[in-house]
Structures are given as structure tokens and as C-alpha cells.
Coordinates of C-alpha atoms in Angstrom, one line a residue:
X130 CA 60.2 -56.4 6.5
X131 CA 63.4 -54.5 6.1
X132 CA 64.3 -50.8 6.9
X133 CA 64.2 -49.8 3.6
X134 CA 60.9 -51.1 2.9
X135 CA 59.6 -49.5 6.0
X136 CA 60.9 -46.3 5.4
X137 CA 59.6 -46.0 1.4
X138 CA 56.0 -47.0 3.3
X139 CA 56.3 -44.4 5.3
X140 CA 57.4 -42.0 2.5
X141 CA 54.3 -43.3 0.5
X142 CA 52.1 -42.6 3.6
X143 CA 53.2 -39.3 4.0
X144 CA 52.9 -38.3 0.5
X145 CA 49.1 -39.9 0.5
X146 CA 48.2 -37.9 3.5
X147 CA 49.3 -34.7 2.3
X148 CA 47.6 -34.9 -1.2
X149 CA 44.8 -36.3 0.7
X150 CA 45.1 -32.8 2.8
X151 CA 45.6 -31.1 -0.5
X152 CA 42.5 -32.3 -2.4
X153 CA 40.4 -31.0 0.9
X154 CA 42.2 -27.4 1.0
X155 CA 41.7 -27.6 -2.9
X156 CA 37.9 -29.3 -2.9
X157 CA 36.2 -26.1 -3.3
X158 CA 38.0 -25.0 -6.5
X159 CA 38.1 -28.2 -8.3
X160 CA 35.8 -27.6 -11.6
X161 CA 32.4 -29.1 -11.7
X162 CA 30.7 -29.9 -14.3
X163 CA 27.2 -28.9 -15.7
X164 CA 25.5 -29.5 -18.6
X165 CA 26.6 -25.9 -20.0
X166 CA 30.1 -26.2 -19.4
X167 CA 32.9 -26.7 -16.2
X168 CA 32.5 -24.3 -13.0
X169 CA 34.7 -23.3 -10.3
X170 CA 33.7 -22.3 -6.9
X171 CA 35.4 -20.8 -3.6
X172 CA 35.7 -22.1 -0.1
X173 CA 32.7 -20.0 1.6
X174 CA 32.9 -17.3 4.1
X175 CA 32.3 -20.1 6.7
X176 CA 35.0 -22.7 7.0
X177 CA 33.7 -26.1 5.8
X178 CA 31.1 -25.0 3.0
X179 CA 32.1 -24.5 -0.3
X180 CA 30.1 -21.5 -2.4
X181 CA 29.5 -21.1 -6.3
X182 CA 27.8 -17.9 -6.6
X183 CA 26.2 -16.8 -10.5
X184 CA 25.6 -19.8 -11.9
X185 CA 23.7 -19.0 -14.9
X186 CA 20.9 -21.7 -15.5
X187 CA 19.3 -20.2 -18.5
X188 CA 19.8 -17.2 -21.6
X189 CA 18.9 -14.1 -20.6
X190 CA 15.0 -13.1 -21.1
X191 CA 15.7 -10.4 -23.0
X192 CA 14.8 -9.0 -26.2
X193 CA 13.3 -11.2 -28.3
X194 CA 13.0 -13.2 -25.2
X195 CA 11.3 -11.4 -22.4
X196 CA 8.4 -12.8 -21.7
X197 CA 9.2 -16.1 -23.0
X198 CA 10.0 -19.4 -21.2
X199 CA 13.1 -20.0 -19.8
X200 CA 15.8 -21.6 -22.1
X201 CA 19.0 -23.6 -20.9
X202 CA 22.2 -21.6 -20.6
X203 CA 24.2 -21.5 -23.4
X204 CA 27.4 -23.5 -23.2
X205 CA 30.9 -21.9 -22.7
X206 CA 34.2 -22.9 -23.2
X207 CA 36.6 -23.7 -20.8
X208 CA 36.3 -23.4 -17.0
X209 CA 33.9 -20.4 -15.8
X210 CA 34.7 -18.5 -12.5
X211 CA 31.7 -18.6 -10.3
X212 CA 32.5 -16.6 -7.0
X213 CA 30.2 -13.9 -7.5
X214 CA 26.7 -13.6 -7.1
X215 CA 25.0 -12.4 -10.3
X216 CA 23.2 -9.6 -11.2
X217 CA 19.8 -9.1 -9.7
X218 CA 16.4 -8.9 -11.7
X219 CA 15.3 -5.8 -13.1
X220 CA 13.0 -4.1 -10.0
X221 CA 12.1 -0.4 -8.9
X222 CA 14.6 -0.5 -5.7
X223 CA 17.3 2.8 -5.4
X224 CA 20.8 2.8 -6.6
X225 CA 22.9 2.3 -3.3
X226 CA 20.4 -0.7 -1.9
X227 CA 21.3 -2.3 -5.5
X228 CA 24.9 -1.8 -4.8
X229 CA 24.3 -3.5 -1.3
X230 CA 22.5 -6.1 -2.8
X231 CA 24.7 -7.0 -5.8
X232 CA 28.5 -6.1 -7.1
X233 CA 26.7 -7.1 -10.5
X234 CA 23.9 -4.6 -10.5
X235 CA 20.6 -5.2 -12.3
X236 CA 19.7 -6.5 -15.4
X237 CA 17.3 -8.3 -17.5
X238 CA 20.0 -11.6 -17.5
X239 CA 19.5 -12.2 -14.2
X240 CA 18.6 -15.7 -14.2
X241 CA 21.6 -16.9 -12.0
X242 CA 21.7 -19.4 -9.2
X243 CA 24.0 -20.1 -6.0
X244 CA 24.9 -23.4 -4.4
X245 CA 27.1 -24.3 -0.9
X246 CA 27.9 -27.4 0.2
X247 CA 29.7 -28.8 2.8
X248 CA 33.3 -29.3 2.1
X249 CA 33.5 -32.8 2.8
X250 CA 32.8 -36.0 0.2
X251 CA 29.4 -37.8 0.0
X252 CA 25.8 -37.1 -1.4
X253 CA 23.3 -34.9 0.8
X254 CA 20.2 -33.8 0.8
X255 CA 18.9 -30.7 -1.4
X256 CA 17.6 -27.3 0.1
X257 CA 16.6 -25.2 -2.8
X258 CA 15.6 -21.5 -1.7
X259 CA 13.3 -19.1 -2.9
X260 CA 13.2 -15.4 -2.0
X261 CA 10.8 -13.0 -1.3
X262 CA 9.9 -9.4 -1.9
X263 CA 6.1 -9.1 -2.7
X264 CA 6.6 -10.4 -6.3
X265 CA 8.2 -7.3 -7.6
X266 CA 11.5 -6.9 -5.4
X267 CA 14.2 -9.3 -3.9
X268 CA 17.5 -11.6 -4.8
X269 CA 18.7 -14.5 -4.1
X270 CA 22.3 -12.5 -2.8
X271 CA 20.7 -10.8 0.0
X272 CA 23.3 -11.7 3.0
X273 CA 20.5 -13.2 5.2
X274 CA 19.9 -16.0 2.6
X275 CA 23.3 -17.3 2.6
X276 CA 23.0 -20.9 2.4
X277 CA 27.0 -21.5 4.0
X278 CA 25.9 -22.0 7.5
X279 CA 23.0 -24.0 6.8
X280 CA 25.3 -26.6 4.7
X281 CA 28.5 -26.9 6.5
X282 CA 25.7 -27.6 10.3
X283 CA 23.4 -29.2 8.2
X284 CA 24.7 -31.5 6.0
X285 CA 23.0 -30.4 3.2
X286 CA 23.5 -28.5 -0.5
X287 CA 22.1 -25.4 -0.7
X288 CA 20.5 -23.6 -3.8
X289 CA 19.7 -20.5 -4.0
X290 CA 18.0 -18.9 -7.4
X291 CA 16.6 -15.6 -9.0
X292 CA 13.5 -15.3 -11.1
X293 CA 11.6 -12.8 -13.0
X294 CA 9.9 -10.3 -11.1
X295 CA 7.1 -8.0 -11.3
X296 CA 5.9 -7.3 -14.8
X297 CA 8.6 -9.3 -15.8
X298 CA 7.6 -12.6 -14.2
X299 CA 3.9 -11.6 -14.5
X300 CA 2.9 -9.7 -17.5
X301 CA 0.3 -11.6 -19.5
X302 CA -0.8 -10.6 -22.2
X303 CA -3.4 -13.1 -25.3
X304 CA -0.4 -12.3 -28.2
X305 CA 2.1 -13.5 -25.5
X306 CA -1.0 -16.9 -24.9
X307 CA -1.3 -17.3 -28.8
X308 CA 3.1 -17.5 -29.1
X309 CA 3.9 -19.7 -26.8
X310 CA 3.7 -23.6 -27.4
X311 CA 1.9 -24.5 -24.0
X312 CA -0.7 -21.5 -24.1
X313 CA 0.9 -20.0 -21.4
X314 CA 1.5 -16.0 -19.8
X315 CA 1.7 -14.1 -16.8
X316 CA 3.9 -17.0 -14.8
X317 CA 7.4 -16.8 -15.8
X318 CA 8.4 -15.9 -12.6
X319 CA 7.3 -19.9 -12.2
X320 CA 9.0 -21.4 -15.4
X321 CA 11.9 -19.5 -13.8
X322 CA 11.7 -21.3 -10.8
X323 CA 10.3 -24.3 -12.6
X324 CA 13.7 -24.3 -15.1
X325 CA 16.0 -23.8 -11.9
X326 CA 14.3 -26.7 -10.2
X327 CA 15.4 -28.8 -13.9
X328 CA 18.6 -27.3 -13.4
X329 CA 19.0 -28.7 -9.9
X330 CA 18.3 -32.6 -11.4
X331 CA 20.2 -32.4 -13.6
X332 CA 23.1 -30.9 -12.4
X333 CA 23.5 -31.1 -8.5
X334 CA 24.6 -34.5 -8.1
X335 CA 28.0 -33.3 -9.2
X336 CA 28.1 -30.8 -6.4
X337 CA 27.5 -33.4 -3.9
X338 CA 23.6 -33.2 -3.8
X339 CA 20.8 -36.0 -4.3
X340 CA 18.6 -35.3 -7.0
X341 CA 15.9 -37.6 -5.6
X342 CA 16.2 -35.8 -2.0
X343 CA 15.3 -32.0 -2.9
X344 CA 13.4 -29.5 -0.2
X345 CA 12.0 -26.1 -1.6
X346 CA 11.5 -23.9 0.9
X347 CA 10.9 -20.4 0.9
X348 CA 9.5 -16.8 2.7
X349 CA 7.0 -14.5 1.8
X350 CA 6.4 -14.4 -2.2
X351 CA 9.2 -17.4 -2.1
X352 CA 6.8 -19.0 0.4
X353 CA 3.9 -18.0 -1.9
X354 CA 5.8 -19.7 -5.0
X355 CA 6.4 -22.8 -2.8
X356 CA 2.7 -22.9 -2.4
X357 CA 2.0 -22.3 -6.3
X358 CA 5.1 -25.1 -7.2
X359 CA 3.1 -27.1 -4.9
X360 CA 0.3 -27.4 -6.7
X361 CA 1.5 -26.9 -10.6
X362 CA 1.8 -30.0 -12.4
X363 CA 4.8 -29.0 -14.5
X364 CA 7.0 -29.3 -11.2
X365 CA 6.0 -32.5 -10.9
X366 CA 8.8 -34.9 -9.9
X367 CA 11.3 -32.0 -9.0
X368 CA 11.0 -31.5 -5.4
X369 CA 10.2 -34.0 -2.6
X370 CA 9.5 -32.1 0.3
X371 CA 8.0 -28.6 0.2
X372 CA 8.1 -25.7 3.5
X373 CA 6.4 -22.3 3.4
X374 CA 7.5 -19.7 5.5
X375 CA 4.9 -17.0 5.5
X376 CA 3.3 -17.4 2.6
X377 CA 0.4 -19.4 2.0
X378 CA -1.6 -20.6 -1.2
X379 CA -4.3 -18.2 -2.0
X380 CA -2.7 -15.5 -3.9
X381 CA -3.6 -15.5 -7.8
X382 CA -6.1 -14.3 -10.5
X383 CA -8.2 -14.6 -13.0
X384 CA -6.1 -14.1 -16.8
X385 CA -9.0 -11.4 -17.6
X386 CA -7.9 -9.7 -14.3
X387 CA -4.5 -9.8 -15.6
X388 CA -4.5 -8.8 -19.1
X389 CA -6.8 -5.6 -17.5
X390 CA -3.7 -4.8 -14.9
X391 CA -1.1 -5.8 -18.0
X392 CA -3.5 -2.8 -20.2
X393 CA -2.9 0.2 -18.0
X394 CA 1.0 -0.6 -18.0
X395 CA 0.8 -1.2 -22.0
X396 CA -1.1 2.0 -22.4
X397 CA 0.7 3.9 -20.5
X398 CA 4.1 3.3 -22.6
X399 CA 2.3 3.6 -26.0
X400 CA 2.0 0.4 -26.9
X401 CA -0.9 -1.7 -27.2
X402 CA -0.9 -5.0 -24.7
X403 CA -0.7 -7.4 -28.2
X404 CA 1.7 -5.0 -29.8
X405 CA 5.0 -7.2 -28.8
X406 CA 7.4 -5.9 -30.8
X407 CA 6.5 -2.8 -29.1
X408 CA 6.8 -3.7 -25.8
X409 CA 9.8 -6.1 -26.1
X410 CA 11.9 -2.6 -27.4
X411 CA 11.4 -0.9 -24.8
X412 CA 14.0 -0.1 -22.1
X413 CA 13.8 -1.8 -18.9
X414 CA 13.2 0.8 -16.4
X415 CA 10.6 2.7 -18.5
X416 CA 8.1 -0.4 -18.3
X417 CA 9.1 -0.6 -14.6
X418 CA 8.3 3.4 -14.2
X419 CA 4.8 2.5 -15.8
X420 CA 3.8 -0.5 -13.7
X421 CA 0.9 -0.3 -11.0
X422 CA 2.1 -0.1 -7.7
X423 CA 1.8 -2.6 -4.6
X424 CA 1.2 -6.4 -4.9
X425 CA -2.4 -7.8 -5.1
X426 CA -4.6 -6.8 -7.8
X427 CA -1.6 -5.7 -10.2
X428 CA -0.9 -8.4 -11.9
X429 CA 2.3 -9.4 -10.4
X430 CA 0.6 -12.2 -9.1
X431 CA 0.4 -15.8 -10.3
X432 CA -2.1 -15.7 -13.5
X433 CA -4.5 -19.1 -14.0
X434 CA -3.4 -19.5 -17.4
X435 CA -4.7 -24.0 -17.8
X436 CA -1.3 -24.4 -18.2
X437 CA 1.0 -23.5 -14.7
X438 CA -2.2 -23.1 -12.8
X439 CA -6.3 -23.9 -13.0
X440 CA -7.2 -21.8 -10.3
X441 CA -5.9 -21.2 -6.7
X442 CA -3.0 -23.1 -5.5
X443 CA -5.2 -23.2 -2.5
X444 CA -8.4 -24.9 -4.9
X445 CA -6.0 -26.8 -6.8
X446 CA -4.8 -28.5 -3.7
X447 CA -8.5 -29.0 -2.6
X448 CA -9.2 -30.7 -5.9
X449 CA -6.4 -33.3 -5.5
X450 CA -4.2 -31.6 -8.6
X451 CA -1.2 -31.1 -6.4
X452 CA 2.0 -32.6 -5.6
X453 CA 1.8 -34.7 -3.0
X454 CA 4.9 -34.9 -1.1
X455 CA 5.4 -33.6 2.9
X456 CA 4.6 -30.0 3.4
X457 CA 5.8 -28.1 6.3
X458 CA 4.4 -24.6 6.9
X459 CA 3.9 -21.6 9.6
X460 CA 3.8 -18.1 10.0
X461 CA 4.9 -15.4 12.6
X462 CA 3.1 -13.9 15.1
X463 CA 2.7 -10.4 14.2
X464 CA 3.6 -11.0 10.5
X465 CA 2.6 -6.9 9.4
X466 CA 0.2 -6.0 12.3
X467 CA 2.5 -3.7 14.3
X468 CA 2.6 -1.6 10.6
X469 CA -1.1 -0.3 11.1
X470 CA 0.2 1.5 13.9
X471 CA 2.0 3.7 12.3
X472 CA -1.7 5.3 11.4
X473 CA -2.9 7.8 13.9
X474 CA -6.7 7.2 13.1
X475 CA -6.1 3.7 13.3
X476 CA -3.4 3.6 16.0
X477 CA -6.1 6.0 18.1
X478 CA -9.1 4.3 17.4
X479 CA -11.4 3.9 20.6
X480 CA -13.0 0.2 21.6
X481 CA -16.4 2.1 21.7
X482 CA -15.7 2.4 18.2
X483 CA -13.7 -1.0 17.4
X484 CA -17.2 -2.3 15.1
X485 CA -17.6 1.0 13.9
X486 CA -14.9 2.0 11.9
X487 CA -15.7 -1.2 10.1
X488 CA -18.9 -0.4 8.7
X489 CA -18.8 2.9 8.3
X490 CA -15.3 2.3 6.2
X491 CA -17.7 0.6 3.9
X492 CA -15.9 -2.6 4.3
X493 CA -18.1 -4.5 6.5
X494 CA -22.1 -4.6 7.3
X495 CA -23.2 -4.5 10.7
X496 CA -23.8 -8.1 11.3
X497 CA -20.2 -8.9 9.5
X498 CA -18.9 -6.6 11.8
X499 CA -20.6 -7.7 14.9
X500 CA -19.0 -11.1 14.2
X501 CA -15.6 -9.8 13.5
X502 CA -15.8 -8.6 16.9
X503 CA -17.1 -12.0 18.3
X504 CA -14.2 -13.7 17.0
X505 CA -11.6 -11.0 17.8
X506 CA -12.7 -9.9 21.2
X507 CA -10.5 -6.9 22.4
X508 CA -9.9 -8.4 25.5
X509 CA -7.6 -10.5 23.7
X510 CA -6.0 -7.9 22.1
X511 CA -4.9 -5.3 25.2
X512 CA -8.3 -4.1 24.8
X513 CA -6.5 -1.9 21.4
X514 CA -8.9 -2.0 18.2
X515 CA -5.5 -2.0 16.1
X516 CA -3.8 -4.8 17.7
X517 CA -7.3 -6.0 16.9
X518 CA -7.4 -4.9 13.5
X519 CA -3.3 -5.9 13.2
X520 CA -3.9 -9.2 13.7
X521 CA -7.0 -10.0 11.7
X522 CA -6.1 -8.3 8.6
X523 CA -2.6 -8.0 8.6
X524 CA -2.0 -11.9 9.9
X525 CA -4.9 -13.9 10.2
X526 CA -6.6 -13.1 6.5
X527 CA -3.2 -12.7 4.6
X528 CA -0.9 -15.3 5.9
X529 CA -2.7 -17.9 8.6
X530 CA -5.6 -18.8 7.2
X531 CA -4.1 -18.9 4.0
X532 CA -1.5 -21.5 5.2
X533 CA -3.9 -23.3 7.7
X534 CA -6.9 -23.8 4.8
X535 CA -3.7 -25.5 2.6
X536 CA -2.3 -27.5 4.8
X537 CA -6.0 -29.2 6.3
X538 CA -6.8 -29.2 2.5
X539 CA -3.6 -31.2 2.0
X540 CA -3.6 -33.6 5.4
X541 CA -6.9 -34.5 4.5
X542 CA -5.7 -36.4 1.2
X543 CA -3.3 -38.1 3.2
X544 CA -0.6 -36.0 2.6
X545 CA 1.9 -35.6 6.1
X546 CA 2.1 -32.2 7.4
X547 CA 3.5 -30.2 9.9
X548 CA 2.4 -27.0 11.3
X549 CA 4.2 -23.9 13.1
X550 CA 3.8 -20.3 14.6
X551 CA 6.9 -17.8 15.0
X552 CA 6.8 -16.1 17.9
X553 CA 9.9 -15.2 19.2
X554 CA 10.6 -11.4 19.7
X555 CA 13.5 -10.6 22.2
X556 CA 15.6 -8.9 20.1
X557 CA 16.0 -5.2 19.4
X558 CA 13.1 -3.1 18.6
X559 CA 11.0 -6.1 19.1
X560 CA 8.4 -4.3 21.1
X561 CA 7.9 -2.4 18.4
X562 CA 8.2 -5.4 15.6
X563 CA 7.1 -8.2 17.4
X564 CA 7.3 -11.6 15.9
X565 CA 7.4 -9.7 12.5
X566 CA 7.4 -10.6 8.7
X567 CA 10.9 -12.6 7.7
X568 CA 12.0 -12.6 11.1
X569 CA 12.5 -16.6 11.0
X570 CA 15.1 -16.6 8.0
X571 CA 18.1 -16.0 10.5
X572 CA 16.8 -19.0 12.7
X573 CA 16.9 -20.9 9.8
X574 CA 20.2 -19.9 8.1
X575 CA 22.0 -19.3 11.3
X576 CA 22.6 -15.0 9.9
X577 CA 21.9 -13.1 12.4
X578 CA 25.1 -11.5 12.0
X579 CA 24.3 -10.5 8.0
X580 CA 22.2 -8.0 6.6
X581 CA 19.5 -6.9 7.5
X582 CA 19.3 -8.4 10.3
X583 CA 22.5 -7.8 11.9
X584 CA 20.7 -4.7 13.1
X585 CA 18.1 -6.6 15.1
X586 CA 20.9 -8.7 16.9
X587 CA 24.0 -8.0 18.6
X588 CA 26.6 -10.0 21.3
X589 CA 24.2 -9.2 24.1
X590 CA 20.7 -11.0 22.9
X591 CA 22.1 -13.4 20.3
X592 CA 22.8 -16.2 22.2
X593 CA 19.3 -17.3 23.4
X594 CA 18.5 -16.6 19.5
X595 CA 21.4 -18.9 18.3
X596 CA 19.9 -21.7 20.7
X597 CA 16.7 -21.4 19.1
X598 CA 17.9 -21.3 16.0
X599 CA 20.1 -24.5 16.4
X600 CA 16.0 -26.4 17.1
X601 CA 14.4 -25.0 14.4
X602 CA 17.3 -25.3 11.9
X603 CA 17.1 -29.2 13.2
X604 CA 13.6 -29.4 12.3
X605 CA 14.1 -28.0 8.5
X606 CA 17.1 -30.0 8.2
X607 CA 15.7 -33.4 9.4
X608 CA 12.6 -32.2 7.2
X609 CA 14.4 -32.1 4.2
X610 CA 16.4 -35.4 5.2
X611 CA 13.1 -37.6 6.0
X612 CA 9.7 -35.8 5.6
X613 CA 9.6 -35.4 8.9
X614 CA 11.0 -32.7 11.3
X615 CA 11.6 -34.7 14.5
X616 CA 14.4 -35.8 16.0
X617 CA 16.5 -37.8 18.4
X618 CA 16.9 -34.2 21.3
X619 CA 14.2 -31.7 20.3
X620 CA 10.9 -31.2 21.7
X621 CA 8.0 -33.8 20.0
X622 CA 6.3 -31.7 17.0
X623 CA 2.9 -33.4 16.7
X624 CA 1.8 -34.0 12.6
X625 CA -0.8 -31.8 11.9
X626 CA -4.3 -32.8 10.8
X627 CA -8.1 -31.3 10.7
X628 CA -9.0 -34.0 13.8
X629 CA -6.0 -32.8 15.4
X630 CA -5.2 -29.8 14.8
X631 CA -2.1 -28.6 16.6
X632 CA 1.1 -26.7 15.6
X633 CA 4.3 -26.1 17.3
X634 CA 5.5 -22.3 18.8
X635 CA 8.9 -21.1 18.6
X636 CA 10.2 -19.0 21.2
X637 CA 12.7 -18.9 24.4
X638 CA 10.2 -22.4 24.9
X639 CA 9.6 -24.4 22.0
X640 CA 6.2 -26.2 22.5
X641 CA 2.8 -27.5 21.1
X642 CA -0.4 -25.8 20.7
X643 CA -3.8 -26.2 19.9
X644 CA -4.4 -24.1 16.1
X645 CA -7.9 -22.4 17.3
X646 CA -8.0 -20.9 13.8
X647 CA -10.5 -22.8 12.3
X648 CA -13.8 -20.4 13.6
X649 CA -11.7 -17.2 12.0
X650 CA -10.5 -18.9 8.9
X651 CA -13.6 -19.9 7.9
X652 CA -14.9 -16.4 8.7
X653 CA -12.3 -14.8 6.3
X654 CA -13.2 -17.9 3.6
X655 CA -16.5 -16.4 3.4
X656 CA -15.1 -12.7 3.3
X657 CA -11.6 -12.5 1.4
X658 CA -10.2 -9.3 1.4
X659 CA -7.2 -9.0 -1.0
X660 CA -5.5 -5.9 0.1
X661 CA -5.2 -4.3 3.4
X662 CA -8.5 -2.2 4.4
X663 CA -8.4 1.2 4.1
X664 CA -9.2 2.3 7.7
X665 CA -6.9 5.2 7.4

């Protein structure tokens, strides 16, 4: 071969490698397509993921719509800019945390979703995330569910979405039954989720992700909702793995209970609860300014309406009418139980008085509480009625059990699953939080750094937390890869089962464990308590 034949080869080469370099550098902002119209993302705030933030995956549930099932996003023209988040769902937070929360503010069109993926070329798995906040608060923007970390050390797409919240996700209503096509109300938070999940098959393989490889996996009320997409049969075939991060799958009422809850928000606004021209004028934030507050028993739960659910997830799963695909699922150590101490007759309670203050708070008889004692002995417990107390209300009844009862219910259909406890605490405050409520997600997501919890974690006690995440991050990831959270390097994770039931502890030593729940599971089965007791 000749010189000049060598050097146009050369020339060639050289102008392949640099477009080559080009199309990388450029990979974020290339426009994808979806089946409402081309979108263009941004390289991420960590090198090698690339973000699209505000997707919109339906219309906005407003008007004429609110409190009506989802319906797909309206096409557009031309190439839509998606590099910020959009705005969060209507919710009774202040002001400034809205302004923390989202640039976009708050708004009835809210349903928006977020991906990241690595910035690389192939097909990876599918993490779809679901956020918490009791039902009635929360976004998917919230720094500490950035999914950037998570994709580009993960190899994995990342989706993040918004859904109705409060009485918006949960007012039901028998005009709203008698309108709708499927005799459905009080669950759009779950056609929400439901309609995202759609979105996601339809539309992710063009961002890199497999549509027949998709992980939900979410905390608190997004743990909750995992449960309750668990066992609904109109997510059937959308999601292949499932993990629930303090959650559960007991949480949900009657429709009678609801439409009661949906009255005293209907009468207080002057408007009757079938009157829904009345109620579909009214502004926003005068319907949230009416609604009940707290969580259980207001009707921001999920409603058994015979169409998203039959019952509890928790029965449904017993029954067999479930989903069957891998379930993962834990909870942390403390979970709320440090909060009862913030009530001087509770925080001062004296052992001599431990049974007492249960019976004569009217919430247990003298033989219930004689057992409660039997099974939470205050030697176990620094010998402290509320650490006592903490732990059997505020983790045990709400969030163990509640997972533990799903997942036996589940392995013993032959379904693979996994069980964990969070335990680690060495951080600031910790003495004072413990292994608290939502104090996983930065293991998870690798955010330790992001809000809120960059006030927990600083350069001095982050690196044993960043080697703890780097296992349990593995374990989600190779999860949501396989079905199965082991690994070639991390510590053996035994499958859990009702014959052997075991679960693995996170902390400075990741290890196994026997459960020993099962005595003080079936104790709170046979004495639910829906709310925190009023020991105060």
C-alpha cells in the first residue's frame, strides 16, 4: 500500500474517532423519541449518566379531569426540552420547602417522570422509583432520589415518577364509581403509577432500558404502593421484580370507610360528596385546607374498589391474586420508635408501670397486656417502657410484621424472596434517630451528599457509609438484573421462607439472621392497630 493510501486511512480513522468522541459528548442531548413526541435530555450532575427530568406521561388531572384515570400525554411538536424536573403534586407542605423541592412549583399537572441512564450504548435493566410521604406529601425531585448515581455504578435506567396525592390520589366518592368505565375510585394515585408503569413499556427501550427487565422499588408510601402494585391485577405484566423498603402490604380500607372520610372533606367545602361539578370547581388548596389530617383512617389510603384492589394487598397476596414475580423487602431498625420519645409521659414512663399504661389507656385488656409484655420483655429493651413501646408500635405493628406476613404469604406460593433489616446508625444524631424511617435511600442511591440527608453525613463518617452502600446498592442492582440479590464478592444472603426464616442485617457487618418475628406478628395479626396509640 502506498503513502497516500496510508495517509487518507489515517485521515479516515481520525475523523471516525472524533465523531465517535462526538456522538458520546453529544449522547445525552440527542432527541429520543416517545409516543407523545421527541425529547431531549442533559448529561447528569454525575459524569456518565444522562438525565431527562419532566417528562410528562399523561394530561393533567385537572378540571374536568381530577379524579379521573390517567390519559396519555398529549403529543407536541417538535423537540421538547426536558432538563427540569416538573412541578410537584398539589400537597399541604410551606412555600420555601416547595421552592426546595421544585423550580416548577405545585400544581394539579403534575404527572411528570424522570429517567437517567448510563451514558454509554446497550440495553439495561429498569429501576422504576416510587416516593414516599405518608400518601399526602412527596416528589419524585427530592435530591436524595436522584437516580444518576445509581445508573452510571449500576448499569441500569432509572425512572422516577409523581402521582396523585392525598385527596387527589384517594378521594372516592359512588358518582366518581358510577362515571368511570371500570367502576373504579379512591386509587388514582395507583392508575398514576399504573399509567407510568405503561409509559415505561412503551417508551424506555429508546432510552436504553429493557422493557421485559423492569424493578419497582420504593420507600414508605412508595414501598406501600409497591406492595399494592404487587398484588393489583391491572399491573399485571409491567414489572418483573418488585422491592419494598419500609412499607409493607396491609394499609387499605373498606370503600364505605372511604366515602365516610371523602363526606367530611365534601361537607366541609359545601358541596355534597356526589355533587361533582361542585367539587371539580373548586380551587386546589381550598379542598387541601378541608382534608382530614394524618394518614390511616382518612382516606388517603388505598380504597378496595373490585377493580385496583379486593381487599388487602396483604389478603390479596394470601389468596394467590398477586403478581408473582421476585419480591425483596425489609425495614429499619427503629423505623419511628425514637419519635415517642419526644412525649414526657411516655418518654417517663416507669417499668412498674410498663403493662399499665396499656390498659388503663383503654387500648389493651389485662391479659392482652400481660402478653404484650411476654413478648416485649424490658430487658430487651434497656429496661425503658418506650423503647418498649417504640418498637412494638411504632416498628413491629406498622412496618415488620406487615412486610414479614407478605413476604411468608408470598414464599409460600412459591414465589422467591428475600428478606432484610436496616440497622446501621453511625452517622450524626444517630443516637438520637437510630436506624430511622428512610434512612436506607442514600445507601441505595449513593446521596448522601443531597438533601436531606446531607445533614446526617459529612467527610468524617461517610466513608464507612459509602462502603456499605457500595453492598447493598449490589444487592438491589443484581436484584433487578436476575431476581436474585447475590453476587460474585458480597456476603451469602439466604432466600427467605416460613421453614427458614432468616433475613440479612445491614450495618458496619453485613450478615444473616434468624427473623424471630413470627410469635409478635401473629400477636399484632390478632390485634391491628391502625394508628399510633395514644399513650400521651
Amino acid at each position: 500500500m502506498n503513502k497516500g493510501a496510508w495517509t487518507i486511512i489515517l485521515i479516515w480513522a481520525a475523523v471516525w474517532c472524533c465523531d465517535l468522541a462526538a456522538r458520546a459528548d453529544d449522547q445525552c442531548e440527542e432527541p429520543v423519541a416517545t409516543a407523545s413526541g421527541l425529547v431531549r435530555g442533559t448529561d447528569a450532575e454525575t459524569p456518565g449518566a444522562c438525565a431527562w427530568r419532566g417528562i410528562p406521561f399523561a394530561e393533567p388531572p385537572a378540571g374536568e379531569l381530577r379524579w379521573k384515570a390517567p390519559r396519555l400525554a398529549p403529543a407536541w411538536s417538535g423537540v421538547r426540552e426536558t432538563t427540569e424536573f416538573g412541578p410537584m403534586c398539589v400537597q399541604n407542605v410551606p412555600g420555601p420547602l416547595v421552592k426546595l423541592e421544585s423550580k416548577a412549583g405545585m400544581s394539579e399537572d403534575c404527572l411528570y417522570l424522570n429517567v437517567w441512564r448510563p451514558k454509554k450504548s446497550g440495553q439495561f435493566p429498569v429501576m422504576v422509583w416510587i416516593h414516599g410521604g405518608g400518601y399526602t406529601i412527596g416528589v419524585s425531585s427530592t435530591p436524595m432520589y436522584w437516580g444518576d448515581r445509581l445508573a452510571a455504578e449500576g448499569d441500569v435506567v432509572v425512572v422516577s415518577t409523581n402521582y396523585r396525592l392525598n385527596l387527589f390520589g384517594f378521594f372516592s366518592s359512588p358518582a366518581l364509581l358510577s362515571e368511570d368505565p371500570n367502576q373504579s375510585t379512591g386509587n388514582y394515585a395507583f392508575l398514576d403509577q399504573v399509567a407510568a408503569l405503561e409509559w415505561v413499556r412503551d417508551n424506555i427501550e429508546n432510552f436504553g432500558g429493557d422493557p421485559d427487565n423492569v424493578t419497582i422499588f420504593g420507600e414508605s408510601a412508595g414501598g406501600l404502593s409497591v406492595c399494592t402494585l404487587y398484588a393489583t391485577p391491572i399491573a399485571r405484566g409491567l414489572f418483573h421484580r418488585a422491592i419494598i423498603e419500609s412499607g409493607g402490604c396491609g394499609l387499605s380500607e373498606d370503600l364505605g370507610l372511604g366515602y365516610q372520610n371523602a363526606r367530611l372533606t365534601a361537607d366541609k367545602v359545601g358541596c355534597g360528596l356526589e355533587d361533582l361539578e361542585c367539587l371539580r370547581a373548586l380551587p386546589a388548596r381550598k379542598l387541601i385546607a378541608a382534608m382530614p389530617k394524618g394518614m390511616a383512617r382518612n382516606g388517603n389510603v388505598p380504597h378496595h374498589d373490585g377493580h385496583v384492589l379486593t381487599g388487602t394487598p396483604l389478603s390479596m397476596i394470601r389468596e394467590g391474586n398477586y403478581n408473582r414475580v421476585p419480591l425483596l423487602a425489609g425495614y429499619n431498625r427503629e423505623e419511628f420508635a425514637n419519635m415517642l420519645k419526644l412525649y414526657p409521659k411516655i418518654k417517663y414512663t416507669r417499668p412498674r408501670d410498663y403493662e399499665k399504661k396499656l390498659v388503663e389507656g383503654g387500648m389493651m385488656s389485662p391479659e392482652t397486656a400481660s402478653d404484650f409484655a411476654r413478648l416485649y420483655p424490658l430487658g430487651e429493651y434497656q429496661n425503658r417502657p418506650v423503647v418498649a413501646y417504640g418498637h412494638a408500635f411504632a416498628v413491629d405493628n406498622f412496618f415488620a410484621c406487615s412486610t414479614h406476613d407478605g413476604l411468608v404469604s408470598a414464599s409460600g406460593q412459591g414465589t422467591p424472596t428475600w428478606f432484610y433489616r436496616f440497622d446501621y446508625d453511625h452517622m450524626r444524631f444517630g443516637k438520637y434517630f437510630g436506624a430511622a424511617h428512610s434512612f436506607e435511600i442514600p445507601f441505595v442511591f449513593d446521596n448522601f451528599d443531597r438533601m436531606p440527608m446531607n445533614a446526617f453525613y459529612n467527610d468524617k463518617n461517610v466513608v464507612p457509609a459509602r462502603e456499605l452502600s457500595k453492598t447493598m446498592q449490589a444487592y438491589w442492582v443484581n436484584f433487578a438484573k436476575t431476581g436474585n440479590p447475590n453476587g460474585p464478592g458480597l456476603p451469602e444472603w439466604p432466600e427467605f421462607s416460613a421453614e427458614s426464616p432468616r433475613l440479612q442485617v445491614f450495618d458496619y457487618d453485613v450478615r444473616a439472621e434468624d427473623v424471630g418475628l413470627s410469635d409478635r406478628c401473629a400477636f399484632w395479626a390478632d390485634h391491628p392497630m391502625e394508628q399510633m396509640p395514644d399513650l400521651k
